[in-house]
Tab-separated table of C-alpha atoms in Angstrom:
chain	number	residue	atom	x	y	z
B	11	MET	CA	30.840	-153.764	-167.818
B	12	ILE	CA	29.443	-150.739	-170.108
B	13	CYS	CA	30.573	-152.834	-173.581
B	14	LYS	CA	29.423	-156.016	-172.543
B	15	ASN	CA	25.948	-154.375	-172.048
B	16	LEU	CA	25.883	-152.409	-175.279
B	17	PHE	CA	27.540	-155.994	-176.852
B	18	ILE	CA	23.984	-157.651	-175.958
B	19	GLY	CA	21.867	-154.850	-177.176
B	20	ILE	CA	23.544	-154.520	-180.735
B	21	ALA	CA	23.618	-158.774	-180.600
B	22	ILE	CA	19.961	-158.591	-180.084
B	23	SER	CA	19.632	-156.162	-182.856
B	24	ASN	CA	21.594	-158.339	-185.203
B	25	LYS	CA	23.713	-155.766	-187.118
B	26	LEU	CA	27.134	-156.472	-188.367
B	27	TYR	CA	28.782	-153.901	-186.090
B	28	ILE	CA	28.974	-156.800	-183.655
B	29	PHE	CA	32.541	-157.083	-184.723
B	30	PHE	CA	34.037	-154.150	-183.550
B	31	PHE	CA	32.723	-154.423	-180.160
B	32	SER	CA	34.075	-157.951	-179.644
B	33	LEU	CA	37.507	-156.735	-179.999
B	34	LEU	CA	37.017	-153.968	-177.204
B	35	LEU	CA	35.993	-156.608	-174.757
B	36	PRO	CA	38.990	-158.469	-172.838
B	37	SER	CA	38.183	-161.683	-171.993
B	38	ARG	CA	38.753	-162.912	-168.460
B	39	ARG	CA	40.989	-165.551	-169.455
B	40	VAL	CA	43.309	-162.909	-171.331
B	41	GLU	CA	43.280	-161.171	-168.175
B	42	ARG	CA	44.080	-163.947	-165.939
B	43	ALA	CA	47.141	-164.810	-168.485
B	44	MET	CA	48.301	-160.906	-167.969
B	45	ASP	CA	48.509	-161.341	-164.439
B	46	THR	CA	50.882	-164.440	-164.608
B	47	LEU	CA	53.156	-162.636	-167.106
B	48	ILE	CA	53.411	-159.475	-164.937
B	49	ALA	CA	54.393	-161.558	-161.670
B	50	GLN	CA	56.811	-163.459	-163.963
B	51	LEU	CA	58.471	-160.207	-164.962
B	52	GLN	CA	58.461	-158.884	-161.574
B	53	ARG	CA	60.114	-161.918	-160.396
B	54	ARG	CA	62.527	-161.920	-162.898
B	55	PHE	CA	63.214	-158.097	-162.368
B	56	CYS	CA	63.858	-158.728	-158.343
B	57	ASP	CA	66.004	-161.523	-159.290
B	58	PHE	CA	68.326	-159.502	-161.883
B	59	THR	CA	68.613	-156.706	-159.324
B	60	ILE	CA	69.555	-158.767	-156.412
B	61	SER	CA	72.197	-160.625	-158.471
B	62	LEU	CA	73.388	-157.210	-159.708
B	63	TYR	CA	73.836	-156.173	-155.866
B	64	HIS	CA	75.877	-159.532	-155.187
B	65	GLN	CA	77.840	-159.353	-157.854
B	66	GLY	CA	79.572	-156.041	-157.079
B	67	PHE	CA	77.924	-154.061	-160.124
B	68	LEU	CA	75.928	-151.579	-157.784
B	69	ASP	CA	76.025	-150.436	-154.199
B	70	ASP	CA	73.939	-148.621	-151.686
B	71	GLN	CA	74.135	-145.418	-153.311
B	72	PHE	CA	72.188	-146.778	-156.227
B	73	THR	CA	69.570	-147.447	-153.926
B	74	GLU	CA	69.689	-143.816	-152.882
B	75	LEU	CA	69.012	-142.918	-156.176
B	76	LYS	CA	65.969	-145.277	-156.458
B	77	LYS	CA	64.767	-143.682	-153.302
B	78	LEU	CA	65.043	-140.029	-155.251
B	79	GLN	CA	62.746	-141.283	-158.173
B	80	ASP	CA	58.916	-140.677	-157.790
B	81	GLU	CA	55.791	-139.975	-159.975
B	82	CYS	CA	57.211	-136.499	-160.233
B	83	SER	CA	60.220	-137.603	-162.332
B	84	PRO	CA	59.923	-141.392	-163.277
B	85	ASP	CA	62.978	-141.717	-165.270
B	86	PHE	CA	65.204	-139.942	-162.772
B	87	VAL	CA	67.740	-142.804	-162.274
B	88	ALA	CA	67.542	-143.677	-166.187
B	89	GLU	CA	68.754	-140.171	-167.126
B	90	VAL	CA	71.443	-139.798	-164.224
B	91	VAL	CA	73.097	-143.121	-165.407
B	92	THR	CA	72.674	-142.209	-168.759
B	93	LEU	CA	74.264	-138.970	-168.288
B	94	PHE	CA	76.932	-140.841	-166.096
B	95	PHE	CA	77.818	-143.192	-169.227
B	96	GLU	CA	78.455	-140.151	-171.300
B	97	ASP	CA	80.675	-138.463	-169.086
B	98	CYS	CA	82.878	-141.831	-168.494
B	99	GLU	CA	82.930	-142.079	-172.349
B	100	LYS	CA	84.043	-138.719	-172.753
B	101	LEU	CA	86.849	-139.109	-169.739
B	102	ILE	CA	88.204	-142.527	-171.078
B	103	SER	CA	88.804	-141.204	-174.610
B	104	ASN	CA	90.422	-138.160	-172.781
B	105	MET	CA	92.605	-140.462	-170.775
B	106	ALA	CA	93.511	-142.792	-173.704
B	107	ARG	CA	94.387	-139.829	-175.874
B	108	ALA	CA	96.831	-138.402	-173.078
B	109	LEU	CA	98.367	-142.034	-172.737
B	110	ASP	CA	98.709	-142.171	-176.459
B	111	GLN	CA	101.441	-139.363	-176.492
B	112	THR	CA	104.146	-141.800	-176.073
B	113	GLY	CA	107.205	-139.946	-174.517
B	114	ASN	CA	105.525	-137.069	-172.598
B	115	VAL	CA	102.556	-138.575	-171.404
B	116	ASP	CA	100.543	-135.907	-169.261
B	117	PHE	CA	99.941	-137.808	-165.922
B	118	LYS	CA	98.437	-134.980	-164.178
B	119	LEU	CA	95.571	-134.757	-167.030
B	120	VAL	CA	95.093	-138.505	-166.676
B	121	GLY	CA	94.985	-137.953	-162.765
B	122	SER	CA	92.208	-135.529	-162.819
B	123	SER	CA	90.175	-137.337	-165.269
B	124	VAL	CA	90.414	-140.364	-162.821
B	125	HIS	CA	89.136	-138.216	-160.121
B	126	GLN	CA	86.314	-137.106	-161.725
B	127	LEU	CA	85.408	-140.419	-163.039
B	128	LYS	CA	85.822	-141.730	-159.565
B	129	GLY	CA	83.369	-139.038	-158.185
B	130	SER	CA	80.822	-139.610	-160.711
B	131	SER	CA	80.841	-143.322	-160.306
B	132	SER	CA	80.557	-143.169	-156.309
B	133	SER	CA	77.807	-140.871	-156.864
B	134	VAL	CA	75.759	-143.043	-159.121
B	135	GLY	CA	76.777	-146.239	-157.119
B	136	ALA	CA	79.002	-148.249	-159.819
B	137	LYS	CA	81.130	-150.190	-157.362
B	138	ARG	CA	83.403	-152.100	-159.722
B	139	VAL	CA	83.846	-149.169	-161.689
B	140	LYS	CA	84.861	-146.823	-158.693
B	141	GLY	CA	87.169	-149.506	-157.456
B	142	LEU	CA	89.208	-149.849	-160.693
B	143	CYS	CA	89.380	-145.875	-160.944
B	144	VAL	CA	91.188	-146.120	-157.348
B	145	THR	CA	93.664	-148.823	-158.868
B	146	LEU	CA	94.167	-146.392	-161.873
B	147	LYS	CA	94.614	-143.531	-159.957
B	148	GLU	CA	97.274	-145.357	-157.935
B	149	CYS	CA	99.116	-146.117	-161.631
B	150	CYS	CA	99.124	-142.834	-162.351
B	151	ASP	CA	100.590	-141.254	-159.341
B	152	SER	CA	103.394	-143.956	-159.453
B	153	GLN	CA	103.621	-142.906	-163.042
B	154	ASN	CA	103.193	-146.263	-164.228
B	155	TYR	CA	102.509	-146.306	-167.697
B	156	GLU	CA	101.958	-150.028	-168.455
B	157	GLY	CA	99.802	-150.233	-165.417
B	158	CYS	CA	97.836	-147.196	-166.303
B	159	VAL	CA	96.898	-148.721	-169.823
B	160	ARG	CA	95.860	-151.786	-168.596
B	161	CYS	CA	93.632	-150.483	-165.838
B	162	LEU	CA	92.328	-148.177	-168.332
B	163	GLN	CA	91.184	-150.923	-170.688
B	164	GLN	CA	89.587	-152.860	-167.819
B	165	VAL	CA	87.689	-149.777	-166.966
B	166	ASP	CA	86.730	-149.468	-170.236
B	167	ILE	CA	85.324	-152.967	-170.533
B	168	GLU	CA	83.520	-152.591	-166.971
B	169	TYR	CA	81.814	-149.627	-167.774
B	170	LYS	CA	80.179	-151.106	-170.942
B	171	THR	CA	79.312	-154.325	-168.987
B	172	LEU	CA	77.524	-152.175	-166.490
B	173	LYS	CA	75.773	-150.228	-169.299
B	174	ALA	CA	74.210	-153.484	-170.801
B	175	LYS	CA	73.158	-154.438	-167.747
B	176	LEU	CA	71.547	-151.536	-166.495
B	177	GLN	CA	70.034	-151.309	-170.095
B	178	ASP	CA	68.577	-154.973	-169.536
B	179	LEU	CA	67.198	-153.753	-166.076
B	180	PHE	CA	65.423	-150.745	-167.504
B	181	ASN	CA	64.021	-152.760	-170.173
B	182	LEU	CA	62.449	-155.118	-168.035
B	183	GLU	CA	61.168	-152.194	-166.053
B	184	GLN	CA	59.403	-150.910	-169.237
B	185	GLN	CA	57.883	-154.246	-169.894
B	186	ILE	CA	56.462	-154.540	-166.306
B	187	VAL	CA	54.848	-151.243	-166.537
B	188	GLN	CA	53.511	-151.742	-170.466
B	189	ALA	CA	51.968	-154.862	-169.202
B	190	GLY	CA	50.209	-152.750	-166.447
B	191	GLY	CA	52.017	-154.410	-163.253
B	192	ARG	CA	53.984	-152.162	-160.796
B	193	ILE	CA	57.679	-152.279	-160.300
B	194	PRO	CA	58.450	-153.713	-157.013
B	195	GLN	CA	60.688	-152.730	-154.299
B	196	VAL	CA	63.607	-154.990	-153.971
B	197	ASP	CA	65.098	-155.013	-150.342
B	198	ILE	CA	68.997	-156.258	-150.515
Z	30	MET	CA	24.024	-149.008	-164.397
Z	31	ASN	CA	20.721	-148.066	-165.175
Z	32	PHE	CA	21.878	-145.616	-168.037
Z	33	GLU	CA	22.883	-148.910	-170.059
Z	34	PHE	CA	19.266	-150.355	-169.681
Z	35	ILE	CA	17.872	-147.092	-170.449
Z	36	PHE	CA	19.725	-147.058	-173.772
Z	37	LEU	CA	18.926	-150.592	-174.694
Z	38	TYR	CA	15.179	-150.055	-174.597
Z	39	LEU	CA	15.782	-146.640	-176.313
Z	40	PHE	CA	17.617	-148.314	-179.300
Z	41	ARG	CA	15.170	-150.940	-179.588
Z	42	LEU	CA	12.149	-148.530	-179.542
Z	43	VAL	CA	13.586	-146.263	-182.157
Z	44	ARG	CA	14.303	-149.353	-183.955
Z	45	TYR	CA	10.525	-150.330	-183.634
Z	46	PHE	CA	9.190	-147.027	-184.556
Z	47	LEU	CA	11.294	-146.328	-187.589
Z	48	LEU	CA	10.493	-149.601	-189.301
Z	49	PRO	CA	7.393	-149.777	-191.574
Z	50	PRO	CA	4.546	-151.339	-189.706
Z	51	SER	CA	4.124	-154.259	-192.444
Z	52	GLN	CA	8.082	-155.594	-191.460
Z	53	LYS	CA	7.808	-155.259	-187.674
Z	54	ARG	CA	7.273	-159.002	-187.376
Z	55	LYS	CA	9.256	-160.355	-190.328
Z	56	LYS	CA	12.537	-158.501	-189.646
Z	57	GLY	CA	14.878	-158.089	-186.489
Z	58	THR	CA	14.972	-160.228	-183.864
Z	59	TYR	CA	12.636	-162.886	-185.566
Z	60	ARG	CA	14.541	-163.086	-188.845
Z	61	PHE	CA	17.336	-165.389	-187.214
Z	62	VAL	CA	14.378	-167.613	-185.918
Z	63	SER	CA	12.450	-168.021	-189.491
Z	64	LEU	CA	15.930	-168.829	-190.921
Z	65	ILE	CA	16.387	-171.617	-188.558
Z	66	VAL	CA	12.878	-172.722	-188.969
Z	67	THR	CA	12.943	-172.765	-192.694
Z	68	TRP	CA	16.208	-174.754	-192.717
Z	69	ASN	CA	14.487	-177.421	-190.245
Z	70	LYS	CA	11.594	-177.811	-192.506
Z	71	LYS	CA	13.982	-178.545	-195.637
Z	72	ILE	CA	15.839	-180.823	-193.423
Z	73	PHE	CA	13.203	-182.778	-191.564
Z	74	CYS	CA	10.086	-182.031	-193.644
Z	75	LYS	CA	9.208	-184.458	-196.541
Z	76	ARG	CA	9.297	-183.424	-200.242
Z	77	ASN	CA	5.768	-182.903	-200.857
Z	78	GLU	CA	5.185	-180.329	-198.151
Z	79	VAL	CA	6.708	-177.631	-200.674
Z	80	GLU	CA	3.602	-175.851	-200.287
Z	81	ASN	CA	4.694	-174.526	-196.587
Z	82	ASP	CA	7.552	-172.393	-198.374
Z	83	PRO	CA	7.143	-168.693	-198.679
Z	84	PRO	CA	5.758	-167.546	-201.925
Z	85	ILE	CA	8.115	-166.068	-204.359
Z	86	LYS	CA	7.590	-162.536	-204.745
Z	87	ARG	CA	7.764	-160.394	-207.555
Z	88	PHE	CA	10.858	-157.884	-207.574
Z	89	ASP	CA	9.514	-154.653	-207.033
Z	90	ILE	CA	12.012	-151.683	-207.474
Z	91	GLU	CA	10.285	-149.115	-205.579
Z	92	GLU	CA	9.741	-151.201	-202.468
Z	93	TYR	CA	13.622	-152.004	-202.951
Z	94	ASN	CA	14.612	-148.845	-202.695
Z	95	ASN	CA	12.215	-148.020	-199.753
Z	96	GLU	CA	13.563	-150.696	-197.791
Z	97	ASN	CA	17.084	-149.887	-198.402
Z	98	ILE	CA	16.599	-146.129	-197.253
Z	99	LYS	CA	14.926	-147.040	-194.060
Z	100	GLN	CA	17.629	-149.601	-193.374
Z	101	SER	CA	20.280	-147.053	-193.626
Z	102	ARG	CA	18.468	-144.436	-191.683
Z	103	GLU	CA	18.156	-147.223	-188.938
Z	104	GLU	CA	21.451	-147.712	-189.001
Z	105	LEU	CA	22.581	-144.117	-188.943
Z	106	VAL	CA	20.541	-143.689	-185.636
Z	107	ALA	CA	21.718	-146.319	-184.062
Z	108	ILE	CA	25.361	-145.194	-184.668
Z	109	SER	CA	24.939	-142.110	-183.897
Z	110	LEU	CA	23.155	-143.030	-180.339
Z	111	PHE	CA	26.179	-145.369	-179.632
Z	112	TYR	CA	28.673	-142.813	-180.260
Z	113	LEU	CA	26.836	-140.146	-177.997
Z	114	PHE	CA	26.647	-143.142	-175.382
Z	115	ILE	CA	30.425	-143.779	-175.650
Z	116	SER	CA	31.395	-140.133	-175.344
Z	117	TYR	CA	29.304	-139.712	-172.250
Z	118	SER	CA	30.761	-142.753	-170.580
Z	119	PHE	CA	34.323	-141.677	-171.389
Z	120	LEU	CA	33.657	-138.163	-170.268
Z	121	THR	CA	32.250	-139.588	-166.898
Z	122	MET	CA	35.116	-141.605	-166.524
Z	123	ALA	CA	37.610	-139.100	-167.411
Z	124	LYS	CA	36.426	-136.418	-165.218
Z	125	ASP	CA	38.487	-137.801	-162.277
Z	126	GLY	CA	41.434	-138.518	-164.326
Z	127	GLY	CA	41.380	-134.914	-165.715
Z	128	VAL	CA	43.124	-133.221	-162.754
Z	129	SER	CA	46.279	-135.359	-162.742
Z	130	CYS	CA	46.856	-134.973	-166.021
Z	131	LEU	CA	46.831	-131.632	-165.886
Z	132	ARG	CA	49.427	-132.068	-162.963
Z	133	ARG	CA	51.763	-133.995	-164.866
Z	134	SER	CA	52.229	-131.652	-167.596
Z	135	GLU	CA	52.988	-128.784	-165.046
Z	136	MET	CA	55.412	-131.322	-163.845
Z	137	ILE	CA	57.294	-131.859	-167.226
Z	138	GLY	CA	58.215	-128.194	-167.098
Z	139	ILE	CA	60.319	-129.093	-163.959
Z	140	GLY	CA	62.728	-131.496	-165.957
Z	141	ILE	CA	66.077	-132.804	-164.773
Z	142	GLY	CA	68.574	-130.723	-167.254
Z	143	GLU	CA	67.167	-127.356	-166.214
Z	144	LEU	CA	69.157	-124.901	-164.359
Z	145	GLU	CA	66.813	-122.459	-164.101
Z	146	SER	CA	64.701	-122.739	-160.985
Z	147	PRO	CA	61.166	-121.091	-160.916
Z	148	PRO	CA	60.451	-117.774	-159.428
Z	149	LEU	CA	61.413	-117.214	-155.811
Z	150	ASP	CA	59.005	-117.692	-152.919
Z	151	SER	CA	60.070	-115.754	-149.955
Z	152	ASP	CA	59.138	-118.728	-147.576
Z	153	GLN	CA	61.269	-121.553	-149.399
Z	154	VAL	CA	65.110	-121.833	-148.798
Z	155	HIS	CA	67.068	-121.044	-151.986
Z	156	VAL	CA	70.608	-123.216	-152.158
Z	157	LEU	CA	73.087	-122.523	-154.484
Z	158	ALA	CA	74.823	-125.597	-155.569
Z	159	VAL	CA	78.388	-125.564	-156.861
Z	160	ASP	CA	79.956	-128.698	-158.396
Z	161	ASP	CA	81.861	-129.389	-161.459
Z	162	SER	CA	80.642	-133.036	-162.226
Z	163	LEU	CA	77.652	-133.115	-164.217
Z	164	VAL	CA	76.368	-136.071	-162.170
Z	165	ASP	CA	77.022	-135.019	-159.180
Z	166	ARG	CA	75.078	-131.720	-160.048
Z	167	ILE	CA	72.285	-133.513	-161.063
Z	168	VAL	CA	71.888	-135.715	-157.952
Z	169	ILE	CA	72.535	-132.795	-155.283
Z	170	GLU	CA	69.731	-130.627	-157.026
Z	171	ARG	CA	67.454	-133.556	-156.979
Z	172	LEU	CA	68.166	-134.314	-153.456
Z	173	LEU	CA	67.595	-130.665	-152.393
Z	174	ARG	CA	64.593	-130.273	-154.601
Z	175	ILE	CA	63.206	-133.547	-152.793
Z	176	THR	CA	63.406	-131.755	-149.494
Z	177	SER	CA	61.370	-129.019	-151.011
Z	178	CYS	CA	64.256	-126.470	-151.544
Z	179	LYS	CA	64.725	-123.745	-154.698
Z	180	VAL	CA	68.172	-125.056	-156.431
Z	181	THR	CA	70.599	-122.806	-158.414
Z	182	ALA	CA	73.168	-125.316	-159.633
Z	183	VAL	CA	76.568	-123.662	-161.297
Z	184	ASP	CA	79.377	-125.721	-162.479
Z	185	SER	CA	82.472	-123.636	-161.106
Z	186	GLY	CA	83.300	-121.177	-158.107
Z	187	TRP	CA	83.748	-118.131	-160.841
Z	188	ARG	CA	80.129	-118.837	-162.012
Z	189	ALA	CA	78.992	-118.956	-158.223
Z	190	LEU	CA	80.440	-115.583	-157.493
Z	191	GLU	CA	79.055	-114.095	-160.771
Z	192	PHE	CA	75.505	-115.539	-159.559
Z	193	LEU	CA	75.888	-113.945	-156.083
Z	194	GLY	CA	77.198	-110.725	-157.765
Z	195	LEU	CA	80.558	-110.849	-155.936
Z	196	ASP	CA	82.617	-110.871	-159.355
Z	197	ASP	CA	83.336	-107.342	-159.109
Z	198	ASP	CA	85.411	-106.194	-156.474
Z	199	LYS	CA	83.345	-102.886	-156.246
Z	200	ALA	CA	81.654	-102.084	-153.077
Z	201	ALA	CA	78.412	-103.883	-152.490
Z	202	VAL	CA	75.557	-101.998	-154.094
Z	203	GLU	CA	72.404	-101.893	-151.985
Z	204	PHE	CA	69.954	-103.343	-154.674
Z	205	ASP	CA	67.377	-105.883	-154.122
Z	206	ARG	CA	70.057	-108.385	-153.254
Z	207	LEU	CA	69.692	-112.284	-153.831
Z	208	LYS	CA	68.189	-114.187	-151.161
Z	209	VAL	CA	70.525	-117.356	-151.009
Z	210	ASP	CA	69.996	-119.329	-147.753
Z	211	LEU	CA	72.665	-122.108	-148.224
Z	212	ILE	CA	75.620	-122.650	-150.366
Z	213	ILE	CA	76.866	-126.293	-150.954
Z	214	THR	CA	80.056	-126.422	-152.921
Z	215	ASP	CA	82.391	-129.606	-153.908
Z	216	TYR	CA	86.031	-128.935	-152.752
Z	217	CYS	CA	87.997	-130.627	-155.770
Z	218	MET	CA	87.406	-127.803	-158.768
Z	219	PRO	CA	89.255	-126.902	-161.579
Z	220	GLY	CA	90.085	-123.345	-161.433
Z	221	MET	CA	88.775	-122.075	-158.069
Z	222	THR	CA	88.834	-124.642	-155.316
Z	223	GLY	CA	85.777	-124.702	-152.740
Z	224	TYR	CA	88.345	-123.666	-150.226
Z	225	GLU	CA	89.006	-120.565	-151.833
Z	226	LEU	CA	85.114	-119.911	-152.629
Z	227	LEU	CA	84.425	-120.248	-149.153
Z	228	LYS	CA	87.146	-117.655	-148.365
Z	229	LYS	CA	85.906	-115.671	-150.733
Z	230	ILE	CA	82.227	-115.555	-149.585
Z	231	LYS	CA	83.468	-115.115	-145.961
Z	232	GLU	CA	85.394	-112.000	-147.088
Z	233	SER	CA	82.298	-110.523	-148.499
Z	234	THR	CA	80.060	-108.331	-146.285
Z	235	SER	CA	76.484	-109.112	-148.122
Z	236	PHE	CA	76.878	-113.213	-148.149
Z	237	LYS	CA	79.258	-113.570	-144.989
Z	238	GLU	CA	76.292	-114.616	-142.984
Z	239	VAL	CA	75.443	-117.380	-145.645
Z	240	PRO	CA	76.215	-120.868	-144.339
Z	241	VAL	CA	78.669	-122.892	-146.742
Z	242	VAL	CA	78.778	-126.755	-146.846
Z	243	ILE	CA	81.825	-128.039	-148.178
Z	244	MET	CA	81.501	-131.499	-149.983
Z	245	SER	CA	84.410	-133.659	-150.550
Z	246	SER	CA	85.431	-137.480	-151.801
Z	247	GLU	CA	88.360	-137.674	-149.664
Z	248	ASN	CA	88.122	-138.189	-145.814
Z	249	VAL	CA	91.321	-135.828	-145.004
Z	250	MET	CA	91.358	-134.612	-141.586
Z	251	THR	CA	93.518	-131.287	-142.478
Z	252	ARG	CA	91.298	-130.330	-145.358
Z	253	ILE	CA	88.293	-130.962	-143.270
Z	254	ASP	CA	89.737	-128.900	-140.278
Z	255	ARG	CA	90.844	-125.790	-142.679
Z	256	CYS	CA	87.627	-125.706	-144.039
Z	257	LEU	CA	85.952	-125.655	-140.590
Z	258	GLU	CA	88.190	-123.077	-139.467
Z	259	GLU	CA	87.492	-120.653	-142.400
Z	260	GLY	CA	84.044	-120.757	-141.118
Z	261	ALA	CA	82.021	-123.789	-143.208
Z	262	GLU	CA	79.074	-124.918	-141.450
Z	263	ASP	CA	79.663	-128.513	-142.342
Z	264	PHE	CA	81.622	-130.720	-144.165
Z	265	LEU	CA	79.681	-133.648	-146.138
Z	266	LEU	CA	81.499	-136.788	-147.642
Z	267	LYS	CA	80.567	-137.759	-151.291
Z	268	PRO	CA	78.615	-139.528	-152.231
Z	269	VAL	CA	75.869	-137.336	-150.552
Z	270	LYS	CA	72.883	-139.274	-149.182
Z	271	LEU	CA	69.296	-138.235	-148.728
Z	272	ALA	CA	69.995	-138.309	-144.865
Z	273	ASP	CA	72.849	-135.447	-144.795
Z	274	VAL	CA	70.627	-133.364	-147.007
Z	275	LYS	CA	67.555	-133.667	-144.477
Z	276	ARG	CA	70.119	-133.095	-141.792
Z	277	LEU	CA	71.332	-130.081	-143.572
Z	278	ARG	CA	67.651	-128.738	-144.140
Z	279	SER	CA	66.855	-129.436	-140.548
Z	280	TYR	CA	69.106	-126.835	-139.043
Z	281	LEU	CA	69.056	-124.629	-142.019
Z	282	THR	CA	65.348	-124.127	-141.222
Z	283	ARG	CA	66.273	-123.611	-137.793
Z	284	ASP	CA	68.838	-120.684	-138.461
Z	285	VAL	CA	66.361	-119.082	-141.135
Z	286	LYS	CA	63.833	-118.805	-138.661
Z	287	VAL	CA	66.115	-117.682	-135.675
Z	288	ALA	CA	67.882	-115.106	-138.053
Z	289	ALA	CA	64.079	-113.884	-139.214
Z	290	GLU	CA	63.140	-113.212	-135.629
Z	291	GLY	CA	66.272	-111.006	-135.332
Z	292	ASN	CA	67.875	-112.675	-132.081
Z	293	LYS	CA	70.704	-115.008	-132.568
Z	294	ARG	CA	69.657	-117.853	-129.961
Z	295	LYS	CA	69.255	-121.240	-131.096
Z	296	LEU	CA	66.218	-123.091	-130.180
Z	297	THR	CA	67.750	-125.025	-127.740
Z	298	THR	CA	67.879	-122.377	-125.172
Z	299	PRO	CA	64.961	-121.277	-123.185
Z	300	PRO	CA	62.743	-118.885	-124.199
Z	301	PRO	CA	63.354	-115.486	-122.943
Z	302	PRO	CA	61.304	-114.552	-119.788
Z	303	PRO	CA	58.144	-113.314	-119.766
Z	304	PRO	CA	57.720	-109.325	-119.825
Z	305	LEU	CA	58.202	-108.077	-116.245
Z	306	SER	CA	55.538	-105.658	-114.710
Z	307	ALA	CA	56.885	-101.996	-114.048
Z	308	THR	CA	56.673	-102.582	-110.435
Z	309	SER	CA	59.158	-105.501	-110.284
Z	310	SER	CA	62.341	-104.823	-108.416
Z	311	MET	CA	65.440	-104.042	-110.246
Z	312	GLU	CA	67.614	-106.831	-108.868
Z	313	SER	CA	65.152	-109.429	-109.792
Z	314	SER	CA	65.021	-107.850	-113.357
Z	315	ASP	CA	68.689	-108.051	-113.685
Z	316	SER	CA	69.521	-111.499	-112.248
Z	317	THR	CA	66.678	-112.841	-114.880
Z	318	VAL	CA	67.884	-110.735	-117.786
Z	319	GLU	CA	71.668	-111.570	-116.834
Z	320	SER	CA	71.236	-115.217	-117.542
Z	321	PRO	CA	69.740	-115.085	-121.016
Z	322	LEU	CA	72.679	-112.677	-122.034
Z	323	SER	CA	75.250	-114.940	-120.889
Z	324	MET	CA	73.872	-117.489	-123.227
Z	325	VAL	CA	73.746	-115.358	-125.693
Z	326	ASP	CA	77.356	-114.643	-125.695
Z	327	ASP	CA	78.430	-118.358	-125.943
Z	328	GLU	CA	76.248	-118.822	-128.937
Z	329	ASP	CA	76.254	-115.622	-130.732
Z	330	SER	CA	77.670	-116.731	-133.975
Z	331	LEU	CA	75.149	-118.473	-136.573
Z	332	THR	CA	78.362	-120.480	-137.810
Z	333	MET	CA	80.513	-121.562	-135.150
Z	334	SER	CA	80.525	-122.053	-131.413
Z	335	PRO	CA	83.001	-124.177	-129.310
Z	336	GLU	CA	80.706	-127.426	-128.558
Z	337	SER	CA	79.005	-127.479	-132.009
Z	338	ALA	CA	82.820	-127.271	-133.512
Z	339	THR	CA	83.303	-130.656	-131.912
Z	340	SER	CA	80.123	-132.036	-132.664
Z	341	LEU	CA	80.519	-130.979	-136.457
Z	342	VAL	CA	83.904	-132.121	-136.629
Z	343	ASP	CA	82.769	-135.621	-135.398
Z	344	SER	CA	80.107	-135.593	-138.133
Z	345	PRO	CA	82.298	-136.216	-141.120
Z	346	MET	CA	84.142	-139.154	-139.664
Z	347	ARG	CA	80.548	-141.136	-139.083
Z	348	SER	CA	81.152	-143.116	-142.347
Z	349	PRO	CA	85.308	-143.820	-142.718
Z	350	GLY	CA	84.347	-146.564	-145.445
Z	351	LEU	CA	83.299	-144.323	-147.775
Z	352	ALA	CA	86.587	-142.434	-148.871
């Protein structure tokens, strides 16, 4: 509003710095386009989140984590999830190294790593990863080498898939915030 | 709103007074109009009406220079007024937003990776969280912070004992000991398990009364029973939810308040009888004093009592599906 009046004042004076003010002034059409863009992004965000829950990637604990996020720490979920994936990588590489020692595989080490991974995945709400950890623990307890190797591969694939999906989710959130919208509350 | 109109007219006034008198009508608002008029004349008027065109002026260097200087001076004044106005408008807009910006910068300090809690406030509850997994530590720390507790998170039982000052086996020194209101620990930890940590805390003299809560991802009854027998306040199943922490907080503040008052009764018991006057008989005073005393015997310890033991054992089994 302020800029609009200035615009008129300077247009009347017929000086050349009119060009600079026209850039500051957002037109109504642009605002309406932004609103539809925000609505589209929000709808996509809701659909994506719901699909993640239905496909079994995430569970209630993820909702609980979202509850802990507020204006004081707006990136809480993103940071926890990043730490979880780093932890995942470290534990999986430890287990792979232990299983590589053909002949004397330290199943106790693999068992403790799996236990830690199961704990972190349940704290974050990564349902599929946790399920696979349970099967891996069983294979480990029964000292089934082939089963362990197969399970570990599956865990690796699964956590990478989840990482990509959550990255998409956070990108969507960022897009909504940048477009000036509010991240919607999704009820599962 | 009114300020903008004032500015508009101020601007025009300035222009009007800065211009030399001879050019007041020719320049400015009328320049564009005169331009259109001359174009129209050229398009629509006949050729022989050439005398309507303005006469060709002889080029005068002094007048040219003066005109340019005055134009630039005029522009300078206009630009400076504009910037003054813009800065004023931004200052008025930023006045309300300024405070929240400051607050946000303060909050950045309380980051996610920080394990140091800010200086202790005697009113706030101080919790010591022990867990070997970084993710669990972060989550429990956030859960506790959200319920307005000061949190110190450590990654092993040994670190916890070091923090409490119990790692040396010498007798407890009577210095200003650290105020810890609750200890929450994971069961399965490499090195020292949660059970051993619990035993060590209950063996110490200074931290015996501090309630200890054990967390575990497995719902094993024998484990739960063992911990509760040893003196644990509660047993939580992982993953820990906000509701669990809120429940802990609620009976923690009650216990803290009760301990602070010096008597060990829970708030559910009726309040002590009003102070009796000196003329009351001994029998009546005895009877009224006796009943609270009997209640005190039943609920003497802060940690355990028969009826609360059963209720605490029931509570870990509320979600069997989480194991």
